[in-house]
XYZ file of C-alpha atoms in Angstrom:
560
model
C 58.189 -47.194 -60.217
C 58.166 -49.025 -57.025
C 61.417 -50.907 -58.024
C 62.899 -47.520 -58.809
C 62.178 -46.209 -55.407
C 63.541 -49.317 -53.792
C 66.713 -48.952 -55.759
C 66.900 -45.384 -54.745
C 66.045 -46.035 -51.079
C 68.858 -49.010 -50.994
C 71.241 -46.722 -52.861
C 70.697 -43.851 -50.235
C 71.143 -46.142 -47.397
C 74.258 -47.613 -48.553
C 75.724 -43.848 -49.047
C 74.525 -42.615 -45.758
C 75.441 -45.399 -43.489
C 78.647 -46.912 -45.150
C 80.037 -44.465 -47.860
C 79.757 -41.435 -46.205
C 80.791 -42.526 -42.653
C 83.885 -44.544 -44.225
C 85.022 -42.380 -46.927
C 83.403 -38.888 -46.823
C 82.947 -37.909 -43.362
C 85.625 -35.833 -41.524
C 86.032 -38.476 -39.118
C 87.106 -40.749 -41.951
C 90.782 -39.362 -41.684
C 91.088 -40.287 -37.790
C 92.543 -43.993 -37.475
C 89.853 -46.448 -36.368
C 90.030 -48.293 -33.394
C 88.549 -51.162 -35.071
C 87.472 -52.091 -38.379
C 84.179 -51.777 -38.120
C 84.095 -48.761 -36.099
C 83.760 -46.225 -39.184
C 80.442 -47.620 -40.054
C 79.002 -49.493 -37.204
C 78.601 -48.883 -33.557
C 78.242 -52.440 -32.671
C 81.797 -53.053 -31.710
C 81.674 -50.294 -29.227
C 78.553 -51.204 -27.653
C 80.077 -54.829 -27.265
C 83.217 -53.542 -25.509
C 81.015 -51.636 -23.230
C 78.685 -54.393 -22.395
C 81.448 -56.906 -21.889
C 83.416 -54.325 -19.675
C 86.573 -54.302 -21.833
C 86.388 -50.619 -22.786
C 89.133 -48.944 -20.925
C 91.747 -51.512 -21.738
C 90.632 -51.667 -25.349
C 90.754 -47.914 -25.845
C 94.086 -47.769 -24.374
C 95.658 -50.340 -26.618
C 94.105 -48.316 -29.718
C 95.849 -45.159 -28.570
C 99.142 -46.974 -27.856
C 98.715 -48.239 -31.454
C 97.223 -45.021 -33.451
C 98.365 -42.045 -31.294
C 96.407 -39.167 -29.602
C 93.039 -39.617 -31.360
C 91.250 -42.694 -32.542
C 87.729 -43.353 -34.089
C 85.621 -45.551 -31.730
C 82.256 -45.315 -33.882
C 80.673 -43.447 -36.662
C 80.074 -40.608 -34.773
C 82.270 -41.213 -31.480
C 86.328 -40.594 -31.115
C 88.699 -40.586 -28.089
C 91.504 -38.213 -27.516
C 94.571 -38.877 -25.342
C 96.552 -35.576 -25.079
C 96.506 -32.256 -23.572
C 96.867 -29.642 -26.038
C 94.305 -30.064 -28.821
C 92.321 -32.754 -26.450
C 91.437 -31.960 -22.608
C 92.079 -28.283 -23.119
C 89.760 -27.931 -26.285
C 87.215 -30.369 -24.908
C 86.930 -30.013 -21.049
C 88.319 -26.475 -20.735
C 86.612 -25.561 -23.788
C 83.293 -26.231 -22.288
C 81.743 -28.794 -24.600
C 78.478 -29.906 -23.377
C 77.959 -33.252 -22.016
C 76.495 -36.388 -23.779
C 73.179 -38.219 -23.079
C 75.229 -40.584 -21.254
C 75.015 -38.567 -17.888
C 71.161 -38.797 -18.296
C 71.450 -41.881 -16.082
C 72.729 -39.588 -13.074
C 69.337 -38.176 -12.472
C 67.683 -38.947 -9.305
C 64.060 -38.694 -8.309
C 63.481 -38.054 -12.218
C 65.119 -34.699 -11.463
C 68.609 -33.602 -12.805
C 71.567 -32.725 -10.607
C 74.549 -30.723 -11.366
C 76.470 -33.813 -12.683
C 73.808 -34.841 -15.122
C 73.163 -31.354 -16.481
C 74.376 -31.499 -19.720
C 74.395 -27.778 -20.995
C 77.405 -25.609 -19.481
C 75.088 -22.500 -18.780
C 72.565 -24.089 -16.035
C 75.512 -26.180 -14.780
C 77.484 -23.108 -14.125
C 74.336 -21.362 -12.088
C 74.079 -24.577 -9.806
C 77.879 -24.842 -9.315
C 77.970 -21.365 -8.167
C 75.270 -22.074 -5.564
C 77.687 -24.604 -3.609
C 81.158 -24.268 -5.113
C 82.178 -22.080 -2.178
C 81.622 -24.809 0.573
C 83.847 -27.440 -1.186
C 86.793 -24.598 -1.761
C 90.224 -25.663 -0.088
C 90.257 -22.169 1.796
C 86.648 -22.833 3.677
C 87.475 -26.671 4.108
C 90.893 -25.752 5.982
C 89.298 -23.135 8.208
C 85.705 -24.902 8.921
C 85.338 -25.822 12.378
C 82.237 -28.032 11.252
C 84.737 -29.862 8.980
C 87.496 -30.165 11.729
C 85.020 -31.439 14.264
C 83.346 -34.089 12.046
C 86.746 -35.359 11.185
C 88.153 -35.513 14.761
C 84.565 -37.434 15.607
C 84.989 -39.690 12.875
C 88.476 -40.623 13.488
C 88.760 -40.801 17.458
C 85.157 -41.912 18.015
C 84.520 -44.414 15.200
C 87.282 -45.509 13.023
C 90.387 -45.825 15.219
C 88.614 -47.446 17.968
C 87.242 -49.972 15.486
C 90.822 -50.675 14.084
C 92.236 -50.796 17.627
C 89.629 -53.529 18.695
C 90.686 -55.588 15.638
C 94.304 -55.235 16.457
C 93.964 -56.086 20.141
C 92.312 -59.386 19.106
C 94.519 -60.064 16.065
C 91.600 -60.299 13.646
C 91.691 -59.523 10.302
C 89.812 -56.306 8.763
C 87.989 -56.475 5.509
C 88.753 -52.956 4.328
C 86.502 -52.435 1.488
C 83.229 -52.436 3.030
C 84.998 -50.390 5.960
C 86.396 -47.771 3.572
C 82.977 -47.260 2.254
C 81.576 -46.877 5.791
C 84.394 -44.190 6.166
C 83.994 -42.200 3.433
C 80.263 -42.252 3.545
C 80.330 -41.078 7.144
C 82.592 -38.195 6.299
C 80.784 -36.894 3.195
C 77.324 -37.369 4.767
C 78.525 -35.621 7.698
C 79.609 -32.545 5.924
C 76.276 -32.262 3.756
C 74.014 -33.129 6.573
C 75.648 -32.502 9.714
C 77.308 -34.947 12.335
C 74.635 -36.656 13.958
C 72.209 -36.537 11.091
C 74.873 -38.755 9.038
C 74.994 -42.305 8.014
C 77.095 -43.636 11.066
C 78.027 -46.513 8.766
C 81.047 -47.556 10.636
C 79.011 -48.264 13.657
C 76.000 -49.250 12.034
C 77.182 -52.382 9.897
C 73.663 -53.743 9.332
C 72.402 -50.610 7.672
C 75.820 -50.202 6.025
C 75.400 -53.596 4.550
C 71.877 -52.992 3.187
C 73.052 -49.508 1.724
C 75.836 -50.957 -0.007
C 73.637 -53.664 -1.506
C 71.263 -51.333 -2.966
C 74.181 -49.408 -4.289
C 76.030 -51.945 -5.909
C 72.895 -53.690 -7.424
C 71.704 -50.299 -9.212
C 75.179 -50.409 -10.895
C 75.217 -54.056 -12.335
C 72.917 -52.825 -15.195
C 74.065 -49.419 -15.829
C 75.004 -50.358 -19.545
C 71.192 -50.181 -20.964
C 70.202 -46.704 -19.899
C 73.684 -45.668 -20.388
C 74.482 -46.503 -23.917
C 70.666 -47.293 -25.683
C 68.519 -45.278 -23.280
C 65.635 -44.757 -26.073
C 65.722 -48.665 -27.268
C 65.662 -49.525 -23.797
C 62.773 -47.582 -22.773
C 60.753 -48.622 -26.030
C 61.588 -52.447 -24.980
C 60.296 -51.765 -21.538
C 56.946 -50.071 -22.567
C 56.410 -53.051 -24.281
C 56.595 -55.160 -20.959
C 60.274 -56.647 -21.397
C 62.838 -55.717 -18.920
C 66.453 -55.386 -19.779
C 66.943 -53.859 -16.455
C 65.567 -56.031 -13.397
C 63.001 -54.893 -11.446
C 65.062 -55.416 -8.347
C 67.502 -52.130 -9.471
C 64.408 -50.072 -9.429
C 63.805 -51.239 -5.938
C 67.167 -50.536 -4.849
C 67.346 -47.191 -6.429
C 63.999 -46.079 -4.354
C 65.662 -47.304 -1.319
C 69.007 -45.168 -1.766
C 66.482 -42.291 -2.616
C 64.275 -42.990 0.281
C 67.284 -43.053 2.377
C 68.713 -39.571 1.194
C 65.535 -37.975 1.679
C 65.570 -39.201 5.393
C 68.997 -37.369 5.830
C 67.556 -34.405 4.107
C 64.859 -34.418 6.429
C 67.152 -34.798 9.438
C 69.170 -31.873 8.387
C 66.090 -29.700 7.770
C 64.741 -30.617 11.296
C 68.039 -29.826 12.913
C 68.142 -26.447 11.391
C 64.749 -25.724 12.886
C 65.012 -26.666 16.231
C 67.292 -26.173 18.942
C 66.518 -28.625 21.578
C 69.451 -31.009 21.309
C 70.770 -31.796 24.928
C 73.876 -29.871 25.833
C 75.808 -33.285 26.270
C 74.960 -34.247 22.927
C 75.810 -30.801 20.934
C 79.397 -31.583 21.193
C 78.747 -34.805 18.832
C 76.997 -32.534 16.471
C 77.840 -29.946 13.325
C 75.880 -28.083 11.010
C 74.641 -29.162 7.759
C 76.909 -27.410 5.664
C 76.375 -28.234 2.069
C 72.349 -28.899 2.767
C 72.361 -25.276 4.312
C 74.008 -23.792 1.484
C 72.122 -25.656 -1.287
C 68.605 -25.218 0.316
C 69.311 -21.323 0.703
C 70.515 -20.720 -2.480
C 67.576 -22.460 -4.232
C 65.130 -20.724 -2.241
C 66.765 -17.389 -3.423
C 66.593 -18.610 -7.029
C 63.202 -19.461 -6.459
C 62.395 -16.123 -5.149
C 63.541 -14.455 -8.390
C 60.811 -15.873 -10.527
C 58.526 -13.194 -11.615
C 54.875 -13.006 -10.621
C 52.835 -15.066 -12.905
C 55.362 -17.803 -13.560
C 54.876 -21.155 -11.948
C 56.646 -21.393 -8.319
C 58.220 -24.576 -7.187
C 55.935 -26.617 -4.680
C 57.571 -27.311 -1.231
C 57.772 -31.157 -2.094
C 59.591 -30.218 -5.356
C 61.901 -27.886 -3.690
C 62.576 -30.826 -1.454
C 63.077 -33.283 -4.382
C 65.674 -30.973 -6.153
C 67.725 -30.792 -2.979
C 67.694 -34.386 -2.396
C 68.496 -34.973 -6.127
C 71.654 -32.810 -5.727
C 72.658 -34.149 -2.487
C 72.324 -37.766 -3.391
C 74.506 -37.291 -6.079
C 77.314 -35.702 -3.852
C 76.813 -38.533 -1.256
C 77.188 -41.393 -3.897
C 80.173 -39.799 -5.687
C 82.017 -38.639 -2.436
C 81.489 -42.239 -1.150
C 82.374 -44.254 -4.192
C 85.552 -42.507 -5.387
C 87.138 -41.969 -1.941
C 86.409 -45.596 -1.024
C 88.261 -46.891 -4.036
C 91.093 -44.731 -3.769
C 91.549 -45.568 -0.041
C 91.398 -49.369 -0.621
C 94.020 -48.994 -3.211
C 96.326 -46.833 -1.074
C 96.129 -49.176 1.897
C 96.871 -52.175 -0.495
C 99.882 -50.540 -1.722
C 101.119 -49.358 1.575
C 100.636 -52.459 3.188
C 102.927 -54.135 0.798
C 105.554 -51.669 1.359
C 106.805 -51.672 5.003
C 109.494 -49.243 4.104
C 106.987 -46.636 2.708
C 105.136 -46.947 6.212
C 108.038 -46.314 8.086
C 109.026 -43.145 6.232
C 105.522 -41.812 6.303
C 105.389 -42.464 9.965
C 108.539 -40.439 10.338
C 106.991 -37.581 8.808
C 103.558 -37.830 10.815
C 105.605 -37.531 13.906
C 106.365 -34.162 12.926
C 102.729 -33.134 13.299
C 101.774 -31.014 16.482
C 99.693 -32.475 17.984
C 100.053 -35.632 16.286
C 97.219 -38.007 15.351
C 97.957 -40.804 17.955
C 94.554 -42.184 19.578
C 96.038 -40.814 23.020
C 95.493 -37.129 21.710
C 91.861 -37.643 20.907
C 91.190 -34.071 22.700
C 93.247 -32.476 19.998
C 93.857 -33.110 16.247
C 96.333 -31.428 13.907
C 95.161 -28.686 11.344
C 94.029 -29.341 7.977
C 96.867 -27.177 6.654
C 99.572 -29.007 8.818
C 98.278 -32.370 7.483
C 98.097 -30.959 3.864
C 101.409 -29.603 3.742
C 103.298 -33.185 4.610
C 105.028 -33.832 1.086
C 104.992 -37.480 1.381
C 101.775 -37.978 2.568
C 100.661 -35.700 -0.289
C 102.754 -37.743 -2.809
C 101.100 -41.162 -1.478
C 97.693 -39.603 -2.124
C 98.449 -38.134 -5.530
C 100.298 -41.232 -6.934
C 97.181 -43.533 -5.876
C 94.928 -41.177 -7.510
C 97.361 -41.461 -10.342
C 97.668 -45.422 -10.593
C 94.431 -46.334 -9.229
C 92.026 -43.793 -10.528
C 88.576 -44.585 -9.147
C 86.899 -43.287 -12.516
C 89.623 -44.269 -14.942
C 86.832 -44.438 -17.816
C 85.816 -42.210 -20.632
C 84.012 -38.739 -20.092
C 81.963 -38.041 -22.875
C 81.130 -34.659 -24.236
C 79.532 -33.535 -27.534
C 81.260 -31.164 -29.947
C 79.860 -27.909 -30.440
C 77.952 -26.787 -33.686
C 81.099 -24.859 -34.734
C 83.490 -27.396 -36.553
C 86.363 -27.988 -34.058
C 89.740 -29.835 -34.719
C 90.950 -32.053 -32.059
C 94.624 -33.465 -31.817
C 95.206 -32.546 -35.301
C 92.021 -33.906 -36.983
C 90.232 -32.386 -39.493
C 87.240 -30.086 -38.273
C 84.628 -32.102 -36.693
C 81.175 -31.238 -37.073
C 78.719 -30.672 -34.148
C 77.296 -33.622 -32.322
C 80.219 -35.888 -32.335
C 80.924 -37.846 -29.133
C 84.181 -37.066 -27.962
C 85.732 -38.261 -24.587
C 89.126 -38.750 -22.727
C 89.923 -41.492 -20.044
C 92.275 -40.957 -16.946
C 93.596 -44.430 -17.446
C 95.469 -43.619 -20.583
C 96.286 -40.288 -19.751
C 98.145 -41.495 -16.364
C 99.940 -43.972 -18.415
C 101.954 -41.676 -20.721
C 105.387 -42.861 -20.211
C 107.003 -39.616 -21.516
C 105.495 -37.911 -18.571
C 105.073 -40.843 -16.002
C 108.020 -42.963 -16.468
C 107.365 -46.744 -15.681
C 103.885 -45.623 -15.388
C 102.488 -48.916 -14.514
C 104.505 -48.728 -10.871
C 103.078 -47.207 -8.020
C 105.988 -44.986 -6.925
C 105.076 -41.905 -4.744
C 108.542 -40.505 -4.568
C 108.058 -39.591 -8.505
C 106.307 -36.496 -7.050
C 108.859 -35.882 -4.350
C 112.164 -36.031 -6.543
C 110.547 -34.418 -9.867
C 112.006 -31.117 -10.884
C 109.603 -28.247 -10.637
C 109.171 -28.404 -14.501
C 108.396 -32.019 -14.560
C 105.929 -31.862 -11.637
C 104.080 -29.135 -13.646
C 104.047 -31.378 -16.725
C 102.671 -34.363 -14.548
C 99.760 -32.232 -13.175
C 98.858 -31.222 -16.889
C 98.254 -34.702 -17.483
C 96.975 -35.598 -14.119
C 93.133 -36.294 -14.369
C 91.706 -38.160 -11.249
C 89.293 -35.255 -10.857
C 88.733 -34.191 -14.213
C 89.578 -30.342 -15.644
C 87.895 -27.346 -16.754
C 84.354 -25.915 -15.591
C 83.207 -29.386 -14.926
C 86.039 -30.456 -12.552
C 84.906 -32.567 -9.687
C 83.461 -30.021 -7.122
C 84.347 -32.368 -4.024
C 88.116 -32.795 -5.177
C 89.288 -30.617 -2.234
C 86.988 -32.358 0.251
C 88.398 -35.732 -1.063
C 92.027 -34.701 -0.945
C 91.485 -33.504 2.818
C 89.450 -36.439 3.808
C 92.125 -39.030 2.423
C 95.080 -37.471 3.657
C 93.524 -37.380 7.198
C 92.437 -41.170 7.028
C 95.800 -42.229 5.877
C 97.690 -40.122 8.289
C 95.316 -41.526 11.247
C 95.816 -44.999 10.218
C 99.546 -44.872 9.863
C 100.012 -42.825 13.106
C 98.645 -45.737 15.040
C 98.818 -48.747 13.150
C 101.212 -50.797 10.699
C 99.304 -52.712 8.179
C 100.056 -55.920 6.102
C 98.088 -57.799 3.517
C 96.376 -60.837 4.459
C 94.269 -61.676 1.646
C 94.235 -59.637 -1.718
C 92.499 -62.104 -4.013
C 90.405 -60.148 -6.749
C 92.251 -56.856 -5.897
C 92.776 -56.162 -9.850
C 90.787 -53.336 -11.137
C 87.446 -53.973 -12.805
C 87.276 -52.407 -16.460
C 84.651 -49.720 -16.641
C 83.829 -46.138 -15.733
C 84.376 -47.018 -12.063
C 87.135 -49.201 -11.308
C 86.980 -50.904 -7.835
C 88.244 -54.232 -7.071
C 87.250 -57.096 -8.942
C 86.354 -59.059 -5.876
C 85.005 -56.346 -3.546
C 84.873 -58.663 -0.399
C 88.682 -59.972 -0.205
C 90.921 -57.036 0.840
C 91.968 -58.615 4.189
C 94.732 -56.510 6.271
C 96.106 -57.028 9.505
C 96.277 -54.069 11.728
C 99.238 -54.007 14.274
C 98.718 -51.347 17.153
C 101.931 -49.107 17.656
C 103.055 -47.474 20.620
C 102.338 -43.830 20.951
C 105.747 -42.886 20.163
C 105.386 -45.094 16.955
C 108.857 -46.611 15.896
C 109.496 -49.061 18.757
C 106.671 -51.532 17.875
C 107.221 -51.321 14.089
C 107.151 -54.857 12.708
C 110.564 -55.905 11.068
C 110.928 -54.398 7.642
C 110.349 -56.761 4.976
C 110.850 -56.214 0.956
C 107.784 -54.948 -0.894
C 105.898 -57.822 -2.300
C 106.726 -57.328 -6.332
C 104.221 -56.837 -9.066
C 104.679 -59.814 -10.895
C 101.519 -61.475 -11.752
C 99.510 -58.439 -11.387
C 97.438 -58.345 -14.602
C 95.473 -54.932 -14.689
C 92.414 -55.829 -16.614
C 91.678 -53.149 -16.659
C 84.768 -27.119 -8.931
C 87.228 -25.751 -9.610
C 90.835 -26.724 -10.226
C 93.356 -27.041 -7.359
C 93.416 -23.511 -5.689
C 97.069 -23.903 -4.930
C 99.808 -24.851 -7.289
C 101.319 -28.109 -6.861
C 103.796 -28.509 -4.047
C 107.431 -28.015 -4.878
C 109.082 -30.529 -2.422
C 112.577 -29.648 -2.718
C 111.750 -26.354 -0.829
C 110.493 -28.338 2.210
């Protein structure tokens, strides 16, 4: 009898874990990226653990087409129709992958997996990140003016005057952190990392440490927790320390913002250097209103719980706003520094602003709308976001209970993990000819029809209801910083060793300490102190190892 049960158990296991997934599952009709992918997740876990996932999946799509099977219960899509539109515009819930983005043990908007609670949270704060609000906000205008004219440009001018090199990767993190923390918590309550190098170094040390061991809780969270419970740590303790320090720092900023709203005893001379905590105020008021709607008899949130809910949400905004824009700005400066001709053309366009962004005009600054309307500047930012996506990796979702067909596949059952990656979408040669090249003018010279098609495949901020809520803030910040830099300086590469992207969900440089640029100060009028034009450094030897949708339609540059 025991022999019969054993044989039956073995037969059942063989059917469930091999015969069914390989031959009977609806996923069996989808081409597999690896010969073991149909019946084992080990191959997929290995490429994620060894950080070769993005390139490996991209090669699989090039070989097999718009849909590939990555594991027994996972697929990747690389198309708009039947792919992005179905999965992301269709409101598929997020996968457990996003649990890692919780803070203080509490969910934030980005980590919420279900669509309805995500939508509720998004409605609380999406308006302060809208393009209309940002372009008309006096707070956004003043914090931009202060960060550019009082912090960033003087520091670059000092380096230019002494002829010293500038290590821009850490500086870009400082700049983007100052921007996003000022808008969230108010100028005067912000990080001030451009000036405070010591605190910046500590913060970035914590931030990068906690990212080094994300695989375990990202891919096998339950097993990792079980192993931790018996005293074996797959994630070093100093990662927990780094997380605690980041959370404590954010709580400090939250309390500064709260205190600034409760008192008005700031000296008049200092008030000019302060702005309202725009996002903090909006979120705090919205959560209080939501909490007030709880019916009597139900448990109300304690004040400390409310504080942590606010901090969890805003820590996510801070990290996301700092990380992605810093990486984008780094590659933008790198590409521009290799292309003096592009700098020259951009500078001519920047001179059309009134007032201009030269340092001598620090009392005034061009409006966000006028900066946004510059076609070449827009093209440079867009092309950098396309060619050097800060988040090129997979954005996993889960198929709903209703069977759904993707990219021509048989209807897939509920619970299948499905994802797309910007890296592959942005390298569609039929849409982006010579896709590996950084060519901003593709956005200038394309017909209206081609521009529309490029925007369909452009995925730097995601798409659908869960599109990056800060996309308008990021675009405005990137344009202002780029415009300010090239209105005042010419840049050239000193050392870009290790600039190649890492292969992963995030894709900064392999060596984040080695992008050194030279900044040459220009005369206020600009062109008479331009360095001699040099041919752009070619790309030979460059081996890449690796909210709401936009409120305005893509610019049609032919009409400008």
